[in-house]
Coordinates of C-alpha atoms and ligand atoms in Angstrom, one line a residue:
X1 CA -96.1 80.5 189.3
X2 CA -98.2 80.3 186.4
X3 CA -97.4 79.5 182.8
X4 CA -98.4 82.1 180.4
X5 CA -95.3 82.5 178.0
X6 CA -94.3 79.4 175.9
X7 CA -91.6 78.5 173.6
X8 CA -92.1 75.9 171.1
X9 CA -89.0 74.4 169.5
X10 CA -89.3 72.2 166.7
X11 CA -92.8 72.9 165.0
X12 CA -93.5 69.7 163.1
X13 CA -96.3 67.4 163.7
X14 CA -96.5 67.4 167.2
X15 CA -95.0 70.4 167.8
X16 CA -97.6 72.6 166.1
X17 CA -100.3 70.2 167.6
X18 CA -99.1 71.2 170.9
X19 CA -98.7 75.1 170.1
X20 CA -102.5 74.9 169.0
X21 CA -104.0 73.6 172.4
X22 CA -101.3 76.0 174.4
X23 CA -102.5 79.2 172.4
X24 CA -106.1 77.8 172.6
X25 CA -106.0 77.7 176.4
X26 CA -104.5 81.3 176.2
X27 CA -100.9 81.1 176.2
X28 CA -98.5 83.6 174.2
X29 CA -96.7 80.7 172.1
X30 CA -93.2 81.8 170.3
X31 CA -92.2 79.3 167.7
X32 CA -88.7 78.3 166.4
X33 CA -87.7 75.5 164.3
X34 CA -84.0 75.3 163.0
X35 CA -85.2 74.7 159.7
X36 CA -85.6 77.8 158.1
X37 CA -89.4 78.7 157.1
X38 CA -90.8 75.4 158.7
X39 CA -92.2 77.8 161.7
X40 CA -94.5 80.2 159.4
X41 CA -95.0 77.3 157.9
X42 CA -96.3 75.6 160.3
X43 CA -98.7 78.4 161.3
X44 CA -100.1 78.6 158.0
X45 CA -101.4 75.2 158.2
X46 CA -102.6 75.4 161.2
X47 CA -104.4 78.9 160.1
X48 CA -106.3 76.7 157.5
X49 CA -106.7 73.9 160.4
X50 CA -108.7 76.4 162.4
X51 CA -110.2 78.3 159.4
X52 CA -111.8 75.0 158.6
X53 CA -113.2 74.7 162.3
X54 CA -114.5 78.2 162.3
X55 CA -116.3 77.1 158.8
X56 CA -117.8 73.8 160.3
X57 CA -119.1 76.5 163.7
X58 CA -117.0 74.4 165.8
X59 CA -115.0 77.7 167.0
X60 CA -115.9 81.1 166.3
X61 CA -114.3 83.6 164.2
X62 CA -113.5 85.7 167.6
X63 CA -111.4 82.3 168.9
X64 CA -109.6 82.4 165.7
X65 CA -108.4 85.5 166.0
X66 CA -107.5 85.6 169.6
X67 CA -105.8 82.4 169.1
X68 CA -103.9 83.5 165.9
X69 CA -103.0 86.6 167.7
X70 CA -100.6 84.8 170.5
X71 CA -98.4 83.4 167.8
X72 CA -94.8 84.7 167.3
X73 CA -92.6 83.2 164.6
X74 CA -89.1 83.8 166.0
X75 CA -86.2 83.9 163.5
X76 CA -83.6 83.3 166.2
X77 CA -83.7 80.7 169.4
X78 CA -82.1 83.5 171.7
X79 CA -85.4 84.8 171.0
X80 CA -87.0 82.8 173.7
X81 CA -85.5 84.4 176.5
X82 CA -88.5 85.4 179.0
X83 CA -90.9 82.4 178.4
X84 CA -92.0 80.6 181.6
X85 CA -91.9 77.6 180.1
X86 CA -89.9 75.8 176.4
X87 CA -91.5 72.8 175.0
X88 CA -88.7 70.4 172.9
X89 CA -90.4 68.4 170.0
X90 CA -87.3 68.3 167.7
X91 CA -85.9 65.1 166.1
X92 CA -86.2 62.1 168.4
X93 CA -82.0 62.3 168.9
X94 CA -80.7 62.0 172.0
X95 CA -77.4 63.9 171.4
X96 CA -79.5 66.6 169.5
X97 CA -81.8 66.8 172.2
X98 CA -78.7 66.8 174.8
X99 CA -77.2 69.3 172.8
X100 CA -80.6 71.8 172.5
X101 CA -81.2 71.6 176.2
X102 CA -77.7 73.0 177.1
X103 CA -78.1 75.8 174.5
X104 CA -81.5 76.5 176.0
X105 CA -80.3 76.6 179.9
X106 CA -78.0 79.7 178.2
X107 CA -81.1 81.5 176.9
X108 CA -83.7 81.0 179.4
X109 CA -83.8 81.6 183.2
X110 CA -83.3 79.0 186.1
X111 CA -86.9 79.3 186.6
X112 CA -87.7 78.6 183.2
X113 CA -89.7 75.1 182.9
X114 CA -88.3 72.9 180.0
X115 CA -90.0 69.6 178.7
X116 CA -89.3 67.2 175.9
X117 CA -92.2 65.4 173.8
X118 CA -89.9 62.4 173.6
X119 CA -91.7 59.3 173.4
X120 CA -88.9 56.7 173.6
X121 CA -86.0 58.5 175.2
X122 CA -85.3 58.8 178.7
X123 CA -85.7 62.5 180.2
X124 CA -83.5 61.9 183.1
X125 CA -80.9 61.3 179.8
X126 CA -82.0 64.2 178.2
X127 CA -81.1 66.4 181.4
X128 CA -78.3 64.6 182.8
X129 CA -75.6 67.0 181.5
X130 CA -78.0 70.2 182.5
X131 CA -77.2 73.1 184.9
X132 CA -80.4 73.1 186.6
X133 CA -81.6 69.7 186.0
X134 CA -85.0 69.5 188.6
X135 CA -87.1 71.8 186.2
X136 CA -86.8 69.6 183.4
X137 CA -89.2 66.7 182.6
X138 CA -91.0 64.9 179.6
X139 CA -94.2 66.2 178.4
X140 CA -95.5 63.3 176.1
X141 CA -98.3 64.0 173.7
X142 CA -100.0 61.9 171.5
X143 CA -100.7 62.5 167.8
X144 CA -103.1 64.3 166.9
X145 CA -102.2 66.1 170.0
X146 CA -105.6 68.5 169.9
X147 CA -108.1 65.0 169.8
X148 CA -105.8 63.0 172.1
X149 CA -106.7 64.3 175.3
X150 CA -103.8 63.2 176.9
X151 CA -100.2 63.9 178.1
X152 CA -98.0 62.2 180.0
X153 CA -96.2 64.4 182.5
X154 CA -93.0 62.2 183.0
X155 CA -90.6 62.9 186.2
X156 CA -87.1 62.0 185.8
X157 CA -84.8 61.2 188.6
X158 CA -84.2 65.1 188.9
X159 CA -87.7 66.7 188.4
X160 CA -88.9 68.5 191.2
X161 CA -92.5 67.9 192.2
X162 CA -93.1 71.7 191.5
X163 CA -92.8 71.4 188.0
X164 CA -94.5 68.3 187.7
X165 CA -97.5 70.0 189.6
X166 CA -97.4 73.2 187.7
X167 CA -97.4 71.0 184.2
X168 CA -100.3 68.9 185.7
X169 CA -102.3 72.1 186.0
X170 CA -101.1 73.5 182.8
X171 CA -102.4 69.9 181.2
X172 CA -105.6 70.7 182.5
X173 CA -105.9 74.3 181.3
X174 CA -105.2 72.8 178.0
X175 CA -108.0 70.6 178.1
X176 CA -106.3 67.4 178.5
X177 CA -105.7 64.8 181.1
X178 CA -101.8 65.0 182.6
X179 CA -101.1 62.0 184.0
X180 CA -98.0 61.5 186.4
X181 CA -95.3 58.7 185.2
X182 CA -92.1 57.7 186.1
X183 CA -89.5 58.0 183.6
X184 CA -89.4 54.3 182.6
X185 CA -89.4 52.8 178.8
X186 CA -92.4 53.9 177.1
X187 CA -93.7 55.6 180.1
X188 CA -97.4 54.7 180.4
X189 CA -99.0 54.2 177.9
X190 CA -96.6 52.7 175.0
X191 CA -95.9 50.4 177.5
X192 CA -99.4 49.5 178.9
X193 CA -100.1 49.1 174.8
X194 CA -97.4 46.1 174.5
X195 CA -99.6 43.1 175.6
X196 CA -102.1 43.5 172.6
X197 CA -99.9 43.7 170.3
X198 CA -97.3 41.0 170.8
X199 CA -99.5 38.7 172.5
X200 CA -102.2 39.0 169.2
X201 CA -98.6 38.1 166.9
X202 CA -97.7 35.5 169.1
X203 CA -101.2 33.9 168.6
X204 CA -101.0 34.5 165.0
X205 CA -97.6 32.8 164.8
X206 CA -99.0 29.6 166.2
X207 CA -101.5 29.2 163.6
X208 CA -104.5 29.6 166.2
X209 CA -106.3 31.8 163.7
X210 CA -105.8 33.8 160.4
X211 CA -105.8 38.0 160.5
X212 CA -109.1 38.2 159.2
X213 CA -110.2 35.9 162.1
X214 CA -108.3 37.7 164.9
X215 CA -109.0 41.1 163.8
X216 CA -112.9 40.0 164.0
X217 CA -112.7 38.3 167.1
X218 CA -110.6 41.0 169.1
X219 CA -113.4 43.4 168.1
X220 CA -116.3 41.5 167.9
X221 CA -115.7 39.5 171.0
X222 CA -113.5 41.8 173.3
X223 CA -115.0 44.9 172.1
X224 CA -111.8 46.5 170.9
X225 CA -112.1 49.6 167.9
X226 CA -109.8 47.7 166.0
X227 CA -108.0 44.4 165.8
X228 CA -104.6 44.0 165.8
X229 CA -103.7 43.4 162.6
X230 CA -105.8 46.4 161.3
X231 CA -104.1 49.1 164.0
X232 CA -100.4 47.4 163.1
X233 CA -101.2 48.3 159.4
X234 CA -102.4 51.9 160.2
X235 CA -99.7 52.3 161.8
X236 CA -97.1 51.4 159.9
X237 CA -94.7 48.3 161.2
X238 CA -91.5 51.2 160.6
X239 CA -93.0 52.6 163.8
X240 CA -94.5 49.8 165.8
X241 CA -92.2 47.0 165.1
X242 CA -89.1 49.6 166.5
X243 CA -91.2 50.5 169.4
X244 CA -91.5 46.6 170.4
X245 CA -87.7 46.3 170.1
X246 CA -86.9 49.3 171.9
X247 CA -89.0 48.5 174.7
X248 CA -88.2 44.9 174.9
X249 CA -84.5 46.2 174.9
X250 CA -84.6 48.9 177.6
X251 CA -86.3 46.4 179.8
X252 CA -83.4 44.4 179.2
X253 CA -85.3 41.4 177.5
X254 CA -88.3 41.3 179.4
X255 CA -90.5 38.3 178.1
X256 CA -93.5 40.5 178.4
X257 CA -92.6 42.8 175.7
X258 CA -91.0 40.1 173.4
X259 CA -91.5 41.2 170.0
X260 CA -92.1 38.8 167.1
X261 CA -90.3 37.3 163.9
X262 CA -92.8 38.2 161.8
X263 CA -93.2 42.2 162.2
X264 CA -89.2 41.6 161.8
X265 CA -89.7 40.3 158.0
X266 CA -92.2 42.4 157.1
X267 CA -90.4 45.2 158.1
X268 CA -87.2 43.8 155.7
X269 CA -90.1 43.3 152.9
X270 CA -91.4 47.2 153.6
X271 CA -94.7 45.2 153.8
X272 CA -95.3 47.9 156.7
X273 CA -98.9 48.7 156.2
X274 CA -101.4 50.7 154.6
X275 CA -99.4 53.7 153.5
X276 CA -97.0 51.7 151.0
X277 CA -100.5 49.2 149.9
X278 CA -99.6 46.3 152.0
X279 CA -99.0 45.1 155.4
X280 CA -101.1 42.4 157.0
X281 CA -103.8 43.3 154.5
X282 CA -103.5 44.1 150.7
X283 CA -105.0 47.7 150.1
X284 CA -106.6 49.4 147.4
X285 CA -106.8 53.0 148.9
X286 CA -109.0 52.4 151.6
X287 CA -110.1 49.3 150.6
X288 CA -108.7 45.9 152.1
X289 CA -108.4 43.5 149.1
X290 CA -107.8 40.0 151.2
X291 CA -110.1 40.7 154.3
X292 CA -111.7 36.6 154.8
X293 CA -115.4 36.7 155.0
X294 CA -116.7 35.3 158.0
X295 CA -116.9 31.7 158.6
X296 CA -119.4 29.4 156.8
X297 CA -121.9 28.0 159.0
X298 CA -122.1 24.2 158.4
X299 CA -125.7 22.8 157.4
X300 CA -126.4 20.3 160.7
X301 CA -130.0 18.6 160.5
X302 CA -129.6 16.6 163.6
X303 CA -128.1 17.4 166.8
X304 CA -126.7 14.9 169.2
X305 CA -127.5 15.7 173.1
X306 CA -124.9 18.0 174.2
X307 CA -123.2 17.3 177.6
X308 CA -121.2 20.6 179.5
X309 CA -118.1 20.9 181.8
X310 CA -117.3 24.4 183.0
X311 CA -114.8 25.9 185.1
X312 CA -117.7 28.0 186.5
X313 CA -121.4 26.9 187.4
X314 CA -122.5 30.3 186.1
X315 CA -121.0 29.8 183.0
X316 CA -122.0 26.0 182.6
X317 CA -125.7 27.7 183.5
X318 CA -125.7 30.4 180.3
X319 CA -124.6 27.3 178.4
X320 CA -127.2 24.8 179.7
X321 CA -130.1 27.6 179.1
X322 CA -128.7 28.2 175.6
X323 CA -128.7 25.1 174.5
X324 CA -132.5 24.0 175.8
X325 CA -133.4 27.3 174.1
X326 CA -132.1 25.8 170.6
X327 CA -134.1 22.8 171.3
X328 CA -131.8 20.3 171.9
X329 CA -131.2 17.9 174.3
X330 CA -128.8 18.0 177.1
X331 CA -127.0 15.1 178.7
X332 CA -127.1 16.0 181.8
X333 CA -125.3 12.7 183.4
X334 CA -122.0 13.1 185.1
X335 CA -120.0 11.6 182.3
X336 CA -120.9 12.2 178.6
X337 CA -122.9 9.2 177.1
X338 CA -120.9 7.8 174.2
X339 CA -122.2 9.9 171.3
X340 CA -122.9 13.2 173.0
X341 CA -121.0 16.9 172.0
X342 CA -118.6 17.3 174.7
X343 CA -118.9 21.1 175.4
X344 CA -116.0 22.2 177.7
X345 CA -116.3 26.3 178.8
X346 CA -112.8 26.0 180.6
X347 CA -109.6 28.9 181.3
X348 CA -106.1 29.5 180.2
X349 CA -105.6 25.8 178.4
X350 CA -106.2 24.1 175.1
X351 CA -108.9 21.7 174.6
X352 CA -106.8 18.6 174.7
X353 CA -105.2 19.7 178.2
X354 CA -109.2 20.5 179.2
X355 CA -110.3 17.0 177.8
X356 CA -107.5 15.1 180.0
X357 CA -108.0 17.4 183.0
X358 CA -111.8 16.8 182.8
X359 CA -111.4 13.0 181.9
X360 CA -113.4 13.0 178.5
X361 CA -113.3 11.8 175.2
X362 CA -111.0 14.6 173.1
X363 CA -112.5 13.2 169.7
X364 CA -116.1 14.8 170.7
X365 CA -114.6 18.0 172.3
X366 CA -115.2 21.6 171.6
X367 CA -114.2 24.2 174.1
X368 CA -116.1 27.4 174.5
X369 CA -114.7 30.8 175.4
X370 CA -117.0 32.4 178.0
X371 CA -114.6 35.6 179.0
X372 CA -116.6 37.5 176.9
X373 CA -120.2 38.1 176.9
X374 CA -121.7 35.3 175.6
X375 CA -124.1 37.4 173.7
X376 CA -121.6 38.9 171.6
X377 CA -119.6 36.9 169.3
X378 CA -118.4 33.2 170.2
X379 CA -115.3 31.4 169.2
X380 CA -114.9 27.6 169.5
X381 CA -112.1 25.7 170.0
X382 CA -112.1 21.8 168.8
X383 CA -108.9 20.0 169.7
X384 CA -106.5 18.7 167.4
X385 CA -108.9 15.4 167.3
X386 CA -112.0 16.5 167.6
X387 CA -114.1 14.9 164.8
X388 CA -115.3 17.0 161.8
X389 CA -118.9 16.2 162.5
X390 CA -118.7 17.5 166.5
X391 CA -117.1 20.8 165.4
X392 CA -119.9 21.1 163.0
X393 CA -122.6 20.5 165.3
X394 CA -121.4 23.2 167.9
X395 CA -120.7 25.4 165.3
X396 CA -124.4 25.4 163.8
X397 CA -125.3 25.3 167.4
X398 CA -123.8 28.5 168.4
X399 CA -124.5 30.9 165.4
X400 CA -128.1 29.8 165.4
X401 CA -129.7 33.5 164.5
X402 CA -126.8 34.6 162.8
X403 CA -124.9 35.0 165.3
X404 CA -121.1 35.5 165.1
X405 CA -119.0 32.5 165.6
X406 CA -115.4 31.8 164.7
X407 CA -113.9 28.3 164.9
X408 CA -110.2 28.3 165.7
X409 CA -107.3 25.9 166.3
X410 CA -106.2 24.9 169.4
X411 CA -104.5 27.5 171.5
X412 CA -103.1 27.6 175.1
X413 CA -106.4 30.0 176.5
X414 CA -108.3 31.0 173.0
X415 CA -108.0 34.1 171.5
X416 CA -109.4 36.4 173.9
X417 CA -108.4 34.8 176.9
X418 CA -104.6 35.4 176.1
X419 CA -104.8 38.9 175.1
X420 CA -107.2 40.6 177.6
X421 CA -105.6 39.0 180.6
X422 CA -102.0 39.8 179.1
X423 CA -103.0 43.7 179.2
X424 CA -104.5 43.6 182.5
X425 CA -101.5 41.8 184.1
X426 CA -99.2 44.2 182.5
X427 CA -101.5 47.0 183.6
X428 CA -101.2 45.6 187.4
X429 CA -97.3 45.5 186.9
X430 CA -97.2 48.5 186.0
X431 CA -99.1 49.5 189.0
X432 CA -96.8 47.5 191.2
X433 CA -94.1 49.1 189.7
X434 CA -95.6 52.8 191.0
X435 CA -94.6 54.0 187.4
X436 CA -98.5 55.6 187.6
X437 CA -101.4 54.9 190.1
X438 CA -103.9 52.2 189.3
X439 CA -106.9 54.5 188.3
X440 CA -104.5 56.7 186.4
X441 CA -103.3 53.8 184.3
X442 CA -107.0 53.1 183.6
X443 CA -107.8 56.4 182.6
X444 CA -105.1 57.3 180.6
X445 CA -104.9 54.0 178.7
X446 CA -108.8 54.5 178.0
X447 CA -107.7 58.0 176.3
X448 CA -104.5 57.1 175.0
X449 CA -105.3 53.4 173.8
X450 CA -109.0 53.7 173.0
X451 CA -109.5 50.2 174.9
X452 CA -113.2 49.3 175.9
X453 CA -112.4 49.5 179.8
X454 CA -109.5 50.7 181.9
X455 CA -107.2 47.7 182.1
X456 CA -107.3 47.4 185.7
X457 CA -111.1 48.1 186.0
X458 CA -111.3 44.9 183.0
X459 CA -110.2 42.9 185.5
X460 CA -112.4 44.0 188.1
X461 CA -115.2 43.4 185.4
X462 CA -114.2 40.2 184.3
X463 CA -112.6 38.6 187.8
X464 CA -109.5 39.2 189.2
X465 CA -109.8 35.3 190.1
X466 CA -110.5 33.7 186.8
X467 CA -107.9 36.4 185.1
X468 CA -105.1 34.8 187.6
X469 CA -106.3 31.7 186.9
X470 CA -106.0 31.7 183.2
X471 CA -102.4 33.3 183.4
X472 CA -101.4 30.5 186.5
X473 CA -102.6 27.9 183.8
X474 CA -100.8 29.2 180.4
X475 CA -97.8 30.1 182.5
X476 CA -98.0 25.8 183.9
X477 CA -98.5 24.9 180.6
X478 CA -96.3 27.0 178.3
X479 CA -93.8 27.6 181.1
X480 CA -93.1 31.0 179.1
X481 CA -92.4 33.7 181.6
X482 CA -94.2 36.6 179.7
X483 CA -97.5 35.0 181.1
X484 CA -96.1 35.1 184.9
X485 CA -98.9 36.5 186.6
X486 CA -98.0 39.9 188.6
X487 CA -97.7 39.8 192.3
X488 CA -100.3 43.1 192.4
X489 CA -102.8 40.8 190.7
X490 CA -102.0 37.4 192.6
X491 CA -102.4 39.4 196.1
X492 CA -106.0 41.1 195.1
X493 CA -107.1 37.5 193.5
X494 CA -106.6 35.8 196.6
X495 CA -107.3 38.4 198.8
X496 CA -110.7 38.8 197.1
X497 CA -109.9 42.6 196.9
X498 CA -110.9 45.1 194.0
X499 CA -107.9 45.3 191.8
X500 CA -107.7 49.0 192.0
X501 CA -107.0 48.6 195.6
X502 CA -104.1 50.3 197.0
X503 CA -102.0 50.7 200.2
X504 CA -101.2 53.9 202.0
X505 CA -97.7 53.0 203.1
X506 CA -95.3 51.3 200.3
X507 CA -96.5 49.9 197.2
X508 CA -97.3 46.1 197.8
Ligands
NAD601 N1 -95.1 61.7 165.4 C1 -95.8 61.0 166.8 O1 -96.5 60.4 166.4 C2 -95.1 61.5 167.7 C3 -96.1 60.9 169.1 C4 -95.3 61.7 170.3 C5 -94.1 62.2 170.5 N2 -93.3 62.5 169.5 C6 -92.2 62.9 169.8 O2 -92.4 64.4 169.3 C7 -90.9 64.9 168.7 C8 -91.2 65.4 167.3 O3 -92.1 64.5 166.6 P1 -92.6 64.8 165.4 O4 -93.4 63.8 164.5 O5 -93.6 66.2 165.2 O6 -91.6 65.0 164.2 P2 -91.1 66.2 162.7 O7 -89.9 65.4 161.9 O8 -93.0 66.4 162.4 O9 -91.1 67.3 163.1 C9 -89.9 67.6 164.2 C10 -89.1 69.1 163.6 O10 -88.1 69.9 164.4 C11 -87.2 70.6 163.6 N3 -85.9 70.3 164.1 C12 -85.1 69.2 164.0 N4 -84.2 69.5 164.9 C13 -84.1 70.4 165.4 C14 -83.2 71.7 166.3 N5 -82.3 70.9 166.6 N6 -83.6 72.5 166.6 C15 -85.1 72.8 166.5 N7 -86.0 72.4 165.5 C16 -85.7 71.2 165.1 C17 -87.7 69.9 162.3 O11 -87.1 71.0 161.3 C18 -89.2 69.4 162.0 O12 -89.7 71.1 162.0 C19 -89.7 64.0 168.6 O13 -89.4 63.7 169.9 C20 -90.9 62.3 168.7 O14 -90.5 61.7 169.0 C21 -93.9 62.2 167.9

């Protein structure tokens, strides 16, 4: 079967985005909206968008004419009869969607595929009271549809493999990556996106660093395009906080997805983000009014010798070479001399715990995060008792030649060591649950969330053993279930195999 005729029900933001890429892919697209005039208004708006693309030379006048000619605006839902596919993009309400699907079944043939663009409802539930459930699936696009080149093809409990295959083919024809997912809360992309925001909020709530500093660290050191709080402000907490609560509750209060009381409070105060002029930052149009500048580097004239201890020899070597390159004396003795600055490079612990484990003086200890590239932004963590003179020396030493440095309060695992391994761990759990394949998770997250790496590959790049060490330690110190390492990660780290490694038999 080939899908040539499609009906789009609900011509809002998402509906018209889907209609656009379908028509551009050559499908005939019939538009219907319950609100009178909405479908025509949607088409008129789309015409303006496409006219601009013609003016910019992105599409030709012929492309424009052909695309627009493929649209038919309906004034009666009965006129969708005869299409191969109906895409529903109406209001996010289960009862209303269920009612619509039952109505659709009365109009179209048994072969017509019916899909929902829902992001938070259960596809199986939408299909539950229909007669021919195997032709019903989720087809979940992202906003803005023409630019976000990914669509989740959600296989509900009743959905047939043939329908999934047809939708995957159609996605490709539309120029999108179709990723097959199970019908689980948040499907794949919104599920995988839970770690970045919730862990950042938890770190912020512990007073580890300010909003500006955390955004800076995650952008500059970890390579995210936007810091978590910039992103929350852009999306709006009216959307983000509700998604956090919804996925947490749908997973029966699983700790990995635990939302935060801070965003609940901000939602109550209506400081939901940029659109209201205030969220984590205050705004005047596009300008952030209260963004803090980078931390001032202290002036240090005399450097004490530096003693280094690291979990990994490779980190110790990088640090030793660096200290020497700055003309500072290295203390190479087995234990630090009485006044040496103690630089630790440890994983998944705070500096107090690291100092005690390594039996060094916490008053002179500063831990450095070596998880991310040492040549990028550097993050230092003194203990709660580290004397200022040692903090200043470490800060000045690592900030030499205008290098970006953040000094943070004690955290069980810095900032990046918490956020990035949580993302990797969650992706491993998604693979473990068979919600999607490991390689599909990687591709979908890159396209859907724009992370610097797919999360499973990111685990390989940073080293599965390091990620496991971090999570094991954080879990041991905090006792918080959210940090427990996924069995998928544990097996592959222990066997020293690639995190993308799958098994042929059952999911292991
Ligand atoms: N906005 C997003 O970023 C986004 C992303 C992914 C998925 N979604 C999902 O896509 C769907 C649509 O979202 P949207 O943001 O485009 O909404 P929207 O409010 O912009 O558009 C919804 C349209 O559906 C129409 N409508 C409502 N009930 C109808 C009915 N019974 N029959 C026909 N038309 C009806 C409305 O008149 C409106 O034009 C929702 O299920 C939403 O969860 C939204």
